[in-house]
Coordinates of C-alpha atoms and ligand atoms in Angstrom, one line a residue:
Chain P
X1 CA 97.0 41.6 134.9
X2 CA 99.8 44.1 133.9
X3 CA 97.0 46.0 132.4
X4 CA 94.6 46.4 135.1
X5 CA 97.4 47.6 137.0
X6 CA 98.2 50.2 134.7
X7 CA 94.8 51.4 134.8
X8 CA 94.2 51.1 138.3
X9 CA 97.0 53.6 138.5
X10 CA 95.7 55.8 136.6
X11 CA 92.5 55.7 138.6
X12 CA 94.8 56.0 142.3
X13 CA 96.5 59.2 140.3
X14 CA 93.6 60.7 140.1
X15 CA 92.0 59.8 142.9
X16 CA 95.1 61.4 145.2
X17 CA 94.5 64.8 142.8
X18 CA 91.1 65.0 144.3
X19 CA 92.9 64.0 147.5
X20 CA 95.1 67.0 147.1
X21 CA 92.2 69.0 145.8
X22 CA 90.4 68.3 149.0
X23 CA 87.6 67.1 147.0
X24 CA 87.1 63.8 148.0
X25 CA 87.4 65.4 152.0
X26 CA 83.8 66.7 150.8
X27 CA 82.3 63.5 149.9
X28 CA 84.0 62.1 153.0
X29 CA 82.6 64.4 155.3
X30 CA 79.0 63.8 154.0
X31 CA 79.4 60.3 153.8
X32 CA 79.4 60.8 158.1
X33 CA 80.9 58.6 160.4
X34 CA 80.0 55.4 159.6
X35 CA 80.5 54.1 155.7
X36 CA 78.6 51.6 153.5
X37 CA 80.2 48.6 154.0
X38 CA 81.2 48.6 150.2
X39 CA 84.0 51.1 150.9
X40 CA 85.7 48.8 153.3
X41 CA 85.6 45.5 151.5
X42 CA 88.5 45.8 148.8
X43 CA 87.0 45.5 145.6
X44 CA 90.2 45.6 143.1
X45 CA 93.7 44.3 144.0
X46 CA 96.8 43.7 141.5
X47 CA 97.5 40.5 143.3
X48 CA 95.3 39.1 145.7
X49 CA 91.7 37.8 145.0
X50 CA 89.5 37.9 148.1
X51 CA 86.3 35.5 146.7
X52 CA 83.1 36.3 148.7
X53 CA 82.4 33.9 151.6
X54 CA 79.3 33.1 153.0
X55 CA 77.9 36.1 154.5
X56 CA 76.3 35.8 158.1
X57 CA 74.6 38.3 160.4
X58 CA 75.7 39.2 163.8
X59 CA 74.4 41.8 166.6
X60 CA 76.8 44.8 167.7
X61 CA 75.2 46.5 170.8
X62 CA 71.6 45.0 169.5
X63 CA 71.8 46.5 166.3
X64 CA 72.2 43.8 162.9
X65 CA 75.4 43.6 161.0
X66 CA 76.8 41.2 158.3
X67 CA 80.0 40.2 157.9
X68 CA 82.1 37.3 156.1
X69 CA 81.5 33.8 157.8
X70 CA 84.9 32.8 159.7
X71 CA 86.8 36.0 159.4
X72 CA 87.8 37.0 163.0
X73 CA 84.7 39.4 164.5
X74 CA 86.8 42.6 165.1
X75 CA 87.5 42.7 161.1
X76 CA 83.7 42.2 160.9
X77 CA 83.4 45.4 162.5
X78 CA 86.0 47.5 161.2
X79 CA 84.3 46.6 158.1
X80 CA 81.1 47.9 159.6
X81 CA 83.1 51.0 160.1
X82 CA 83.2 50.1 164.2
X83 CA 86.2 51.8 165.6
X84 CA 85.8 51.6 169.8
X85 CA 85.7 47.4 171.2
X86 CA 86.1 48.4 174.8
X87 CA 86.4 51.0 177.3
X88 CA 89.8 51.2 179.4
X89 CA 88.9 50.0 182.4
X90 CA 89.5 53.3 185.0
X91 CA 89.7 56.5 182.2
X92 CA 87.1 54.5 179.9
X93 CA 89.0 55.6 176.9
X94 CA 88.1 54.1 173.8
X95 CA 90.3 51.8 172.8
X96 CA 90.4 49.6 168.8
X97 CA 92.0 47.2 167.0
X98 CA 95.7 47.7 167.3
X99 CA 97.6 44.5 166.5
X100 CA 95.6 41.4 164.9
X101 CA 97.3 38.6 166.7
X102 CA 96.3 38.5 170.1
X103 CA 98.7 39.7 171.8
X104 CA 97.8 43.4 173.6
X105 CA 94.1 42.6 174.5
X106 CA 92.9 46.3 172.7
X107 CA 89.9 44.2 171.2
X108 CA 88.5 43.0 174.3
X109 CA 84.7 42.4 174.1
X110 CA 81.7 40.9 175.3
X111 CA 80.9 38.3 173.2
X112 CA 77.7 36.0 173.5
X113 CA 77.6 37.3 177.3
X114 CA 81.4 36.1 177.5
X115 CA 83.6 38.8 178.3
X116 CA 87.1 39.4 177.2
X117 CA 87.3 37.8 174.4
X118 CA 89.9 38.6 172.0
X119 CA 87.9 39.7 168.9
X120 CA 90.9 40.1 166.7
X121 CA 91.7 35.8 166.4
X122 CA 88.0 34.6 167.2
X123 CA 86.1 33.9 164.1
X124 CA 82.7 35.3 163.4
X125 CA 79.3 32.8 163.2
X126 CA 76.3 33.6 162.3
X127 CA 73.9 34.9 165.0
X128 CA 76.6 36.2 167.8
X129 CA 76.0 38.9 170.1
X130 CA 79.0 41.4 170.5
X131 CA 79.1 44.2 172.8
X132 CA 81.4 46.5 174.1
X133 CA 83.4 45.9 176.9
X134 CA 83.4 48.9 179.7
X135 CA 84.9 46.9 183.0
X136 CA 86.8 44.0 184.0
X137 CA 84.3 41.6 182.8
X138 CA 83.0 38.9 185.5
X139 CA 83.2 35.3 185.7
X140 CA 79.4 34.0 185.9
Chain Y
X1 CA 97.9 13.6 178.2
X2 CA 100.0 14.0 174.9
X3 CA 103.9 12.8 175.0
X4 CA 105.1 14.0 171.7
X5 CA 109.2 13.5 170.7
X6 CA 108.7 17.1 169.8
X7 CA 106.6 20.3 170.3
X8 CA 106.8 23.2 168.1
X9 CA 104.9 26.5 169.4
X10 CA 104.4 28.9 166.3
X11 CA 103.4 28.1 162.8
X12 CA 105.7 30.3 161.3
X13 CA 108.4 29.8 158.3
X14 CA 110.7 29.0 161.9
X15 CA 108.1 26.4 163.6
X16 CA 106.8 24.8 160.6
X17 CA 110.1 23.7 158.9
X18 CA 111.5 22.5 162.6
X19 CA 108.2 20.3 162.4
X20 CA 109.0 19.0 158.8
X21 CA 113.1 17.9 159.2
X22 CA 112.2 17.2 162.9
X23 CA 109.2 14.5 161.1
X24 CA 111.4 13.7 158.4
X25 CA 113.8 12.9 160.6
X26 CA 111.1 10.2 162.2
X27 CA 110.0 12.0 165.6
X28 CA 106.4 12.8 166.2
X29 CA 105.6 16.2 166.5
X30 CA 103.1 18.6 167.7
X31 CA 102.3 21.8 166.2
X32 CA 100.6 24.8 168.0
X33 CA 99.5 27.7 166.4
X34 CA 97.1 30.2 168.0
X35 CA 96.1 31.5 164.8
X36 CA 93.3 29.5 162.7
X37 CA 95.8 28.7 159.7
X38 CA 99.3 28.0 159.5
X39 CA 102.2 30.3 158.0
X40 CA 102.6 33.0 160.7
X41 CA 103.7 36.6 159.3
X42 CA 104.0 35.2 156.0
X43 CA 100.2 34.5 154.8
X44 CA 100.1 38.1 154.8
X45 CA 102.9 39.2 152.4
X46 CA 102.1 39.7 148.9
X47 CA 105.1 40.7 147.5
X48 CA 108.1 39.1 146.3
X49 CA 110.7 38.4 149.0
X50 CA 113.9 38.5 149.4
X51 CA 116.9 37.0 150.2
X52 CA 118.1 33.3 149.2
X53 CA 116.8 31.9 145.8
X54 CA 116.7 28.4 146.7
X55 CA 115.6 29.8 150.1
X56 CA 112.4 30.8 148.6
X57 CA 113.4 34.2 147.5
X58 CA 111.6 35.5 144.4
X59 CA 108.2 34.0 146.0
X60 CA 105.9 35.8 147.5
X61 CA 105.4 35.2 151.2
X62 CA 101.7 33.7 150.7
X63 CA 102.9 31.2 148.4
X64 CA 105.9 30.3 150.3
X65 CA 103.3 29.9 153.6
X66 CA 101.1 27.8 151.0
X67 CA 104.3 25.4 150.3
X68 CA 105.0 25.1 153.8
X69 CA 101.9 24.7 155.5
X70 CA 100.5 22.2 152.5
X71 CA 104.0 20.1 153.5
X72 CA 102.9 20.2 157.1
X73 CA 99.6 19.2 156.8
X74 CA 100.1 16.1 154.5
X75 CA 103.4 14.9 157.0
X76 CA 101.6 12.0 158.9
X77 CA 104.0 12.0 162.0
X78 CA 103.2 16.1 162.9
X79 CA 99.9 16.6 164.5
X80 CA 98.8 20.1 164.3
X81 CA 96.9 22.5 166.9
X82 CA 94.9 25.3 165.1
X83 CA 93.5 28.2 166.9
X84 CA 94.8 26.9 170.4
X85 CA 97.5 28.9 172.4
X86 CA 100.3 28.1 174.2
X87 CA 100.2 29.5 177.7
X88 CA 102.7 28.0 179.9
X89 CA 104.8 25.3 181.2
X90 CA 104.9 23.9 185.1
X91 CA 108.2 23.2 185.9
X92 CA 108.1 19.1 185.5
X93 CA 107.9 20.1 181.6
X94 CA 104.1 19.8 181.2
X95 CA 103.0 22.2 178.5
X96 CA 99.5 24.0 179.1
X97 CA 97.7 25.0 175.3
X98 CA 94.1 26.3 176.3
X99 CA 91.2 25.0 174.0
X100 CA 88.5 27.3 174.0
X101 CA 86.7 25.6 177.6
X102 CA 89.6 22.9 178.4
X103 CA 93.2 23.0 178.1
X104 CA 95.1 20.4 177.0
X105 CA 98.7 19.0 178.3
X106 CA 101.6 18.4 176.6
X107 CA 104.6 16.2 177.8
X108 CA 107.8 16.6 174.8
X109 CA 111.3 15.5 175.4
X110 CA 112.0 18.4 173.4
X111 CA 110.5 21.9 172.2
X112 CA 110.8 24.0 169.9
X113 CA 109.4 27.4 170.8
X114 CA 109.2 30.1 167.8
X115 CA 106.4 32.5 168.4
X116 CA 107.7 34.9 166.0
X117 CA 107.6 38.7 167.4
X118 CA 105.4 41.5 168.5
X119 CA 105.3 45.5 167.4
X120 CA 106.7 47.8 169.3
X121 CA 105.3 50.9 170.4
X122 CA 106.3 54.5 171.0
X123 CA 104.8 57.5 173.0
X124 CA 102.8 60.3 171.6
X125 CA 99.4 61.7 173.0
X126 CA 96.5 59.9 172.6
X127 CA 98.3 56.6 170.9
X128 CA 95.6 54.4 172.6
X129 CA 92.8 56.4 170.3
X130 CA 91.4 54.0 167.8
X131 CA 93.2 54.3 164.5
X132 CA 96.4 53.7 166.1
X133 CA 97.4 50.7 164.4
X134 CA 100.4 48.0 164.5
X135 CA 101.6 48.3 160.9
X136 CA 101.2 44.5 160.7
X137 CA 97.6 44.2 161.9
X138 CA 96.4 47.0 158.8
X139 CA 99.0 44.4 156.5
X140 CA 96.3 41.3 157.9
X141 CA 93.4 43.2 157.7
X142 CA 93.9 44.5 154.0
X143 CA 95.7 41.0 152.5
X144 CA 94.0 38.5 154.4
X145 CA 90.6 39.6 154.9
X146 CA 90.2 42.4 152.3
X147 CA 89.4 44.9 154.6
X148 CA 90.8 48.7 154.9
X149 CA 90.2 50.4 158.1
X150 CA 90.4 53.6 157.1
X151 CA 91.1 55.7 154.1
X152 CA 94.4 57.6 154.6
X153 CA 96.8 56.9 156.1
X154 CA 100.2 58.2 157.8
X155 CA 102.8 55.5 158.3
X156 CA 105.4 55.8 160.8
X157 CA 108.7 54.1 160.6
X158 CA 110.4 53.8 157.3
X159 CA 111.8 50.4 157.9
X160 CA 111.1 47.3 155.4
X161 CA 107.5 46.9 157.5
X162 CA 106.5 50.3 156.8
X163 CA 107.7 51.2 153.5
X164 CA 106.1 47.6 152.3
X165 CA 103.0 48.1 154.0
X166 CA 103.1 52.0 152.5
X167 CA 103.5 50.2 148.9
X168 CA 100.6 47.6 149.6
X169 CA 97.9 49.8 150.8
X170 CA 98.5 51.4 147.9
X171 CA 97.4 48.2 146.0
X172 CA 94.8 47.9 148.2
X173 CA 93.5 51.7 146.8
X174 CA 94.1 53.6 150.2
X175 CA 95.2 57.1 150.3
X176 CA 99.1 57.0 152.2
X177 CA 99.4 60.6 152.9
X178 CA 102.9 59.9 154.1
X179 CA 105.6 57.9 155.5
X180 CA 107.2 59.8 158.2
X181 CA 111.1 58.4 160.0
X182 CA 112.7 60.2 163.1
X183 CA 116.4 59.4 161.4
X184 CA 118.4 61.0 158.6
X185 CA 118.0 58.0 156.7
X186 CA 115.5 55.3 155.1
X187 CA 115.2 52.7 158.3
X188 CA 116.5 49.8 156.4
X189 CA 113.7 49.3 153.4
X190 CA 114.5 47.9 150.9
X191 CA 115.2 50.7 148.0
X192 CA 113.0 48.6 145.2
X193 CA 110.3 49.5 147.6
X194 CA 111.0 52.8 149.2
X195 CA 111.6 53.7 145.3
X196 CA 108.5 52.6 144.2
X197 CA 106.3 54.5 146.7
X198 CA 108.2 57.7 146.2
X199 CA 107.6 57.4 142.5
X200 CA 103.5 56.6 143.6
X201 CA 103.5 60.2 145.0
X202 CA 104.0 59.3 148.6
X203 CA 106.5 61.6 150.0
X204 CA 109.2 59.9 153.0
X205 CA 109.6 62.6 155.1
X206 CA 112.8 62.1 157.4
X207 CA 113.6 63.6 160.8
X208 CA 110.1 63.8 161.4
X209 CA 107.9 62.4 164.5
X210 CA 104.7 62.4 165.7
X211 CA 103.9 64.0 168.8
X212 CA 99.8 63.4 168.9
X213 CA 96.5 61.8 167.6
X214 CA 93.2 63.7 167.5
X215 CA 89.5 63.3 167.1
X216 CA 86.4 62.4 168.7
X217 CA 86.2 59.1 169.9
X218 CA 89.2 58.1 166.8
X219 CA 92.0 59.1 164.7
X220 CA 90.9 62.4 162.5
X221 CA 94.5 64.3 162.0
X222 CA 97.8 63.5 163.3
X223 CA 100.3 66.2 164.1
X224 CA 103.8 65.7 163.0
X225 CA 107.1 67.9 163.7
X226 CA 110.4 68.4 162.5
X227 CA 113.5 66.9 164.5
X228 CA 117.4 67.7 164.4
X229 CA 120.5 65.7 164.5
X230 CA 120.0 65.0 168.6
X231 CA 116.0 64.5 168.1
X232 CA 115.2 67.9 169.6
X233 CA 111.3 69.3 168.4
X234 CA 112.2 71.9 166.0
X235 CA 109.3 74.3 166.3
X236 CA 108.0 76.0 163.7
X237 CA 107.8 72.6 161.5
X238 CA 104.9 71.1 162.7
X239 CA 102.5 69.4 159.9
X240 CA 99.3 68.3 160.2
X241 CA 97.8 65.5 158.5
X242 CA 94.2 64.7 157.9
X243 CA 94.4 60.5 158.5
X244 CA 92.0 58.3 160.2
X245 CA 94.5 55.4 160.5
X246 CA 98.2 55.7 161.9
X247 CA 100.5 52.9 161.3
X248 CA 103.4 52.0 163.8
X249 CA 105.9 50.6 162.3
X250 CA 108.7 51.3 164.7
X251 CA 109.8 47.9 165.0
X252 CA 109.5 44.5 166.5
X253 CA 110.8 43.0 169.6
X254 CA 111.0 39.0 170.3
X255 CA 107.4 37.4 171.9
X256 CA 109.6 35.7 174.4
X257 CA 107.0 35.8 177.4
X258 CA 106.7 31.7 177.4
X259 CA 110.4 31.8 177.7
X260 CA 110.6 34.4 180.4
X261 CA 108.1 32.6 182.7
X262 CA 110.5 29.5 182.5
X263 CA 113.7 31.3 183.4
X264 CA 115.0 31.2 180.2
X265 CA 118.5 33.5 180.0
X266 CA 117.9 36.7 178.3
X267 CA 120.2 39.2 176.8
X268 CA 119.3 43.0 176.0
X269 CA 120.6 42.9 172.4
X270 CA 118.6 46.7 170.5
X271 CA 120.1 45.3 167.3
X272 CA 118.3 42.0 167.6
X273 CA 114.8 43.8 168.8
X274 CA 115.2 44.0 172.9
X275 CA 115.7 41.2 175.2
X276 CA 116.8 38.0 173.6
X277 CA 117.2 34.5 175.0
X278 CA 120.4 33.2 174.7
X279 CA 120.7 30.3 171.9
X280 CA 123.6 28.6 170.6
X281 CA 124.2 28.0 166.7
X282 CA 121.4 25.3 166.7
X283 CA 119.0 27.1 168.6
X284 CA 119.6 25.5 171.7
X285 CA 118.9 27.7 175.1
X286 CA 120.4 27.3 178.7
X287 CA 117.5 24.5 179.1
X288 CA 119.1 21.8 177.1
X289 CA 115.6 20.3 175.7
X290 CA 114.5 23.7 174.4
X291 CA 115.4 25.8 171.5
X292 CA 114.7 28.5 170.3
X293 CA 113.9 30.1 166.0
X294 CA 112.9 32.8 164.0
X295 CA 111.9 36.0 165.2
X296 CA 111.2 35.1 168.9
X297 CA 115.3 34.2 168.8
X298 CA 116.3 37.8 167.4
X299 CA 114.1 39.7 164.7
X300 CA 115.7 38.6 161.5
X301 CA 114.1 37.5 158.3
X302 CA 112.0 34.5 157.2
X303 CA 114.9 33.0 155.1
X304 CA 116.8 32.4 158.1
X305 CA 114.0 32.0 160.5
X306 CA 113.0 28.4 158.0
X307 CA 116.9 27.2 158.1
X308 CA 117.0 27.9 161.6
X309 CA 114.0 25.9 162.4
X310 CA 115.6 22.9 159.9
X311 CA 118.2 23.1 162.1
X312 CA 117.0 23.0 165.4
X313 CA 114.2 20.2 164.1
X314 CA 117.0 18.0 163.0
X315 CA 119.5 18.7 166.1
X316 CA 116.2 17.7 168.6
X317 CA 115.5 14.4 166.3
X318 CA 119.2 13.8 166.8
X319 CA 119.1 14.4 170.3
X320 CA 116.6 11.6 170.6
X321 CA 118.4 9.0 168.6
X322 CA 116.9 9.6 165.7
X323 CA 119.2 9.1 162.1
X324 CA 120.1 12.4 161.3
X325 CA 121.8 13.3 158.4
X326 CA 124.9 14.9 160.2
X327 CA 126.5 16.7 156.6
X328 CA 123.2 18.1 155.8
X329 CA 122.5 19.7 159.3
X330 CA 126.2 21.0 159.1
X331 CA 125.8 22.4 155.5
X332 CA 122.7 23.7 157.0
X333 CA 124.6 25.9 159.7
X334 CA 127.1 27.3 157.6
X335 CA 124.2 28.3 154.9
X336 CA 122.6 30.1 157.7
X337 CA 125.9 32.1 158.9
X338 CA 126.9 32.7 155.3
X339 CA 123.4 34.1 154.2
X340 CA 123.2 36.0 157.4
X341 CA 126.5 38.0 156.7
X342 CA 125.9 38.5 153.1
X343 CA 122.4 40.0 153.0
X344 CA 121.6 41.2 156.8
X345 CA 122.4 44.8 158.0
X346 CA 125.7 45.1 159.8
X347 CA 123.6 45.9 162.6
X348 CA 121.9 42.7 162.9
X349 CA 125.1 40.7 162.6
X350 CA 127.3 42.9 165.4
X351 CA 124.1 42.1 167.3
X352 CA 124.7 38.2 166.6
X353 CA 128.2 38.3 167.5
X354 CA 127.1 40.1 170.8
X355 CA 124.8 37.9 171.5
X356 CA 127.4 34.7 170.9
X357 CA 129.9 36.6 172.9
X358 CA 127.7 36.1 176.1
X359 CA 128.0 32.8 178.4
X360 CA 125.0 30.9 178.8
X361 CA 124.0 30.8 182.7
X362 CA 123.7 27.1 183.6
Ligands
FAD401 C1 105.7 43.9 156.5 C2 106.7 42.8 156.6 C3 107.5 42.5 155.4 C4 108.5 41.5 155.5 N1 109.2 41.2 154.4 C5 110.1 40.2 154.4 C6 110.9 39.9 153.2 O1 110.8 40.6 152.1 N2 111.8 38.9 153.2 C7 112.0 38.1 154.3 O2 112.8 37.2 154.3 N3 111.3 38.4 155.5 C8 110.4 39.4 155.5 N4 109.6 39.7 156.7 C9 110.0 39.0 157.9 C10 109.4 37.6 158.1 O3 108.0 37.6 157.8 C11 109.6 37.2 159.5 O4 110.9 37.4 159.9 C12 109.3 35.7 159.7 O5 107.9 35.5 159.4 C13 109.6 35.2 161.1 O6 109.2 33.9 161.2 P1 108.8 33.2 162.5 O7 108.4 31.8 162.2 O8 109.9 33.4 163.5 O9 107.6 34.0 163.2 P2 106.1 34.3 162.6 O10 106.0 34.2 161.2 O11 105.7 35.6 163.3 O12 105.2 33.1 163.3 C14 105.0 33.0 164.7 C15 103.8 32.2 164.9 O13 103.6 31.8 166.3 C16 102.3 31.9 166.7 N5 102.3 32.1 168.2 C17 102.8 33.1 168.9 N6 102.6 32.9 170.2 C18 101.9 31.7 170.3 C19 101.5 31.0 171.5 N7 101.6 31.4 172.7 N8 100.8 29.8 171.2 C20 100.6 29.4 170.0 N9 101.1 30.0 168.9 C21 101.7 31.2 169.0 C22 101.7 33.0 165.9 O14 100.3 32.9 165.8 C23 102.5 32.9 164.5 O15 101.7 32.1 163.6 C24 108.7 40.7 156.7 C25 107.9 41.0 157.8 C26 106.9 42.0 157.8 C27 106.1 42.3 159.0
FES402 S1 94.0 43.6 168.6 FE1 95.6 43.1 170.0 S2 94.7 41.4 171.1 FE2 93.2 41.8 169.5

């Protein structure tokens, strides 16, 4: 353990040199806005483990994602490299992830034609259908 | 309808250890947590807390949620609510937790409400653009779910929360570009950690805010400036820096809405987070059956959110005639005043005393 650590530091002080170089802004750039999903999903870590779960596939505005089986569906999506859930309801601002426990409705969505939920605590299941959120939502 | 001798609302290091003594003690209990799995703020710390060491100090937060939450689960008199929230009370003391479609209702003779606390927030343009973060939600992301939303990242607030989460994103392989305070002076880290950051090559910049976010449709650059001594701007410093996450960590302030809607009595205490309810040394608020631990009671720490959920668990078993064992509840109490003065900031104990100075409203 101590090991890889030593090398993973090594790697992380070379990585921020390109940083600083600006090199790795190049890459970034042509890489465009949306990453593989590889660069997301935390590969190394000095303590934690994260073993792979049971992938599924879900539908953001119609178009196929995958994501981890049970993992809430706005990390799903951040992981796809999603960064606007909703629209504020008079500017239609973008608006993201912001706190991971429920608690300032930022993640709003419309999920399986059910609007507002709270993507940030619901899990993700194979097959659902999440959109963006751009009003009030509507009780059917 | 469910008529539990107890109900504990949070799954925290508070709520889960005023389930166990409160069990141990021989009441039933009912445990609601919002949140799939048990352990609150702690399943995602990964490194070493501290505080107590036979208070769980030297562990890491996961494992000390692992040792809780495994007790929990394997105590036959607590029944436990995943994934359901608690979203009111009507005045006869009927508890509301919604269940996906149905709620379900919830009659105690006592509760025990510790729903931990929320981030704050501060004002700067554009802070509702997406890559505006709560320093804590980047923290689940990365070490529960293994996800990074972004590459680099400028951290603001240099308190434990930010400096920790500065450090971990760093074992996480994320670019920190900086951690940025408005004071003079580190915000209360602890210096292991604020040491071991500055020695990874991420600079703490102090008396330093943001003023703005940029980008098209989410976080590209931040800008930054220079303050003085009386927080004035001071032009001419203004740094830019190319992030696509920002991470507020500007503090936390009690999630006391449950108490608010019943008319709980609240105190503005800043040192203890914003408005907190009053409590005496057991936790016990202005309503007699409800008390109050952990964050949601005044943003503390999780070695003396768990004794103060011992406590108030064993004072509400008590309560109801249950045996109690009277010298460990009072050894209890004077471990929890002890620990509080020895290890917590000056700040957070004048704010104690403050808050013990004020009468509780009948
Ligand atoms: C980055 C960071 C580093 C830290 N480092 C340390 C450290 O080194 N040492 C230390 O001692 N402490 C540390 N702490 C602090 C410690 O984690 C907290 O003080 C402690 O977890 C508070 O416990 P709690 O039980 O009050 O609340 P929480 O752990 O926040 O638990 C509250 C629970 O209530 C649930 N809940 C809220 N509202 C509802 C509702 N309406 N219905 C149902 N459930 C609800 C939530 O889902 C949550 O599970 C750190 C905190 C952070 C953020
Ligand atoms: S991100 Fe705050 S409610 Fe989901």
């Amino acid at each position: 353990m101590k090991k890889e650590w030593h090398v993973y530091l090594a790697c992380d002080k070379i990585a921020r040199l390109l940083v600083s170089l600006e090199m790795n802004l190049v890459c970034f750039q042509t890489l465009e806005r949306r990453w593989p999903t590889p660069l997301r999903r935390i590969k190394i870590h000095p303590i934690l483990t994260f073993p792979p779960k049971p992938k599924v596939q879900f539908f953001f505005e119609g178009e196929q994602m995958e994501g981890a089986e049970g993992e809430p569906i706005a990390a799903a999506l951040v992981a796809n490299g999603i960064s606007t859930f909703r629209e504020s309801v008079d500017l239609h601002r973008p608006r993201g992830f912001f706190c991971a426990i429920g608690n300032c409705s930022s993640c709003l969505m419309v999920v399986d034609d059910v609007p507002n939920v709270r993507t940030c605590i619901v899990p993700l299941h194979q097959g659902m259908r999440v959109q963006v959120q751009r009003d009030k939502g509507v009780l059917k | 309808m469910k008529e539990p001798d107890v109900l504990v609302v949070g799954g925290g290091p508070a709520g889960m250890n005023a389930a166990l003594a409160a069990a141990e003690s021989g009441a039933s209990v009912v445990l609601v947590d919002r949140f799939a799995k048990l352990g609150g703020q702690l399943v995602k710390q990964t490194h070493k807390f501290f505080g107590w060491a036979d208070r769980g100090a030297g562990a890491r937060g996961i494992e000390l949620a692992q040792k809780w939450s495994h007790a929990v689960l394997a105590q036959p008199q607590v029944e436990t609510y995943l994934g359901k929230e608690m979203i009111g009370a009507y005045r006869d003391g009927i508890w509301l937790v919604a269940d996906q479609e149905k709620y379900i209702k919830i009659k105690p003779k006592r509760t025990v409400i510790a729903t931990g606390a929320s981030e704050k927030m501060i004002l700067f343009e554009n802070n509702d653009l997406p890559g505006v973060y709560g320093a804590g939600a980047v923290q689940t992301l990365m070490n529960s779910y293994g996800i990074l939303p972004g590459e680099h990242y400028l951290i603001v607030g240099s308190g434990n929360v930010g400096v920790i989460v500065a450090y971990q994103l760093l074992q996480a392989g994320a670019v920190v570009r900086a951690v940025i305070d408005v004071l003079p002076r580190l915000g209360g880290a602890y210096w292991v950690h604020a040491a071991k950051i500055q020695r990874a090559g991420i600079p703490i910049l102090l008396q330093r805010t943001i003023t703005g976010v940029y980008g098209n449709q989410k976080v590209e650059r931040a800008e930054t400036v220079g303050v003085d001594d009386k927080f004035r701007l001071i032009p001419g410093t203004e740094r830019t820096f190319r992030v696509d996450v920002v991470c507020l960590a500007v503090g936390l302030t009690p999630l006391s809405d449950l108490l608010f809607e019943l008319g709980i009595q609240e105190y503005y205490i800043p040192e203890l987070g914003g408005f907190v309810p009053w409590h005496d040394q057991t936790g016990r608020t202005n309503r007699k059956d409800l008390f109050v631990v952990g964050d949601v009671s005044g943003i503390e720490e999780a070695t003396t959110a768990s004794l103060q959920g011992r406590i108030a668990g064993l004072t509400a078993a008590s309560d109801l005639g249950y045996a109690v064992d009277e010298q460990m509840r009072r050894r209890l109490i004077e471990a929890l005043a002890e620990f509080r003065c020895s290890t917590l900031s000056q700040n957070v104990c004048s704010g104690l005393d403050r808050l013990a100075g004020k009468e509780a409203s009948q």
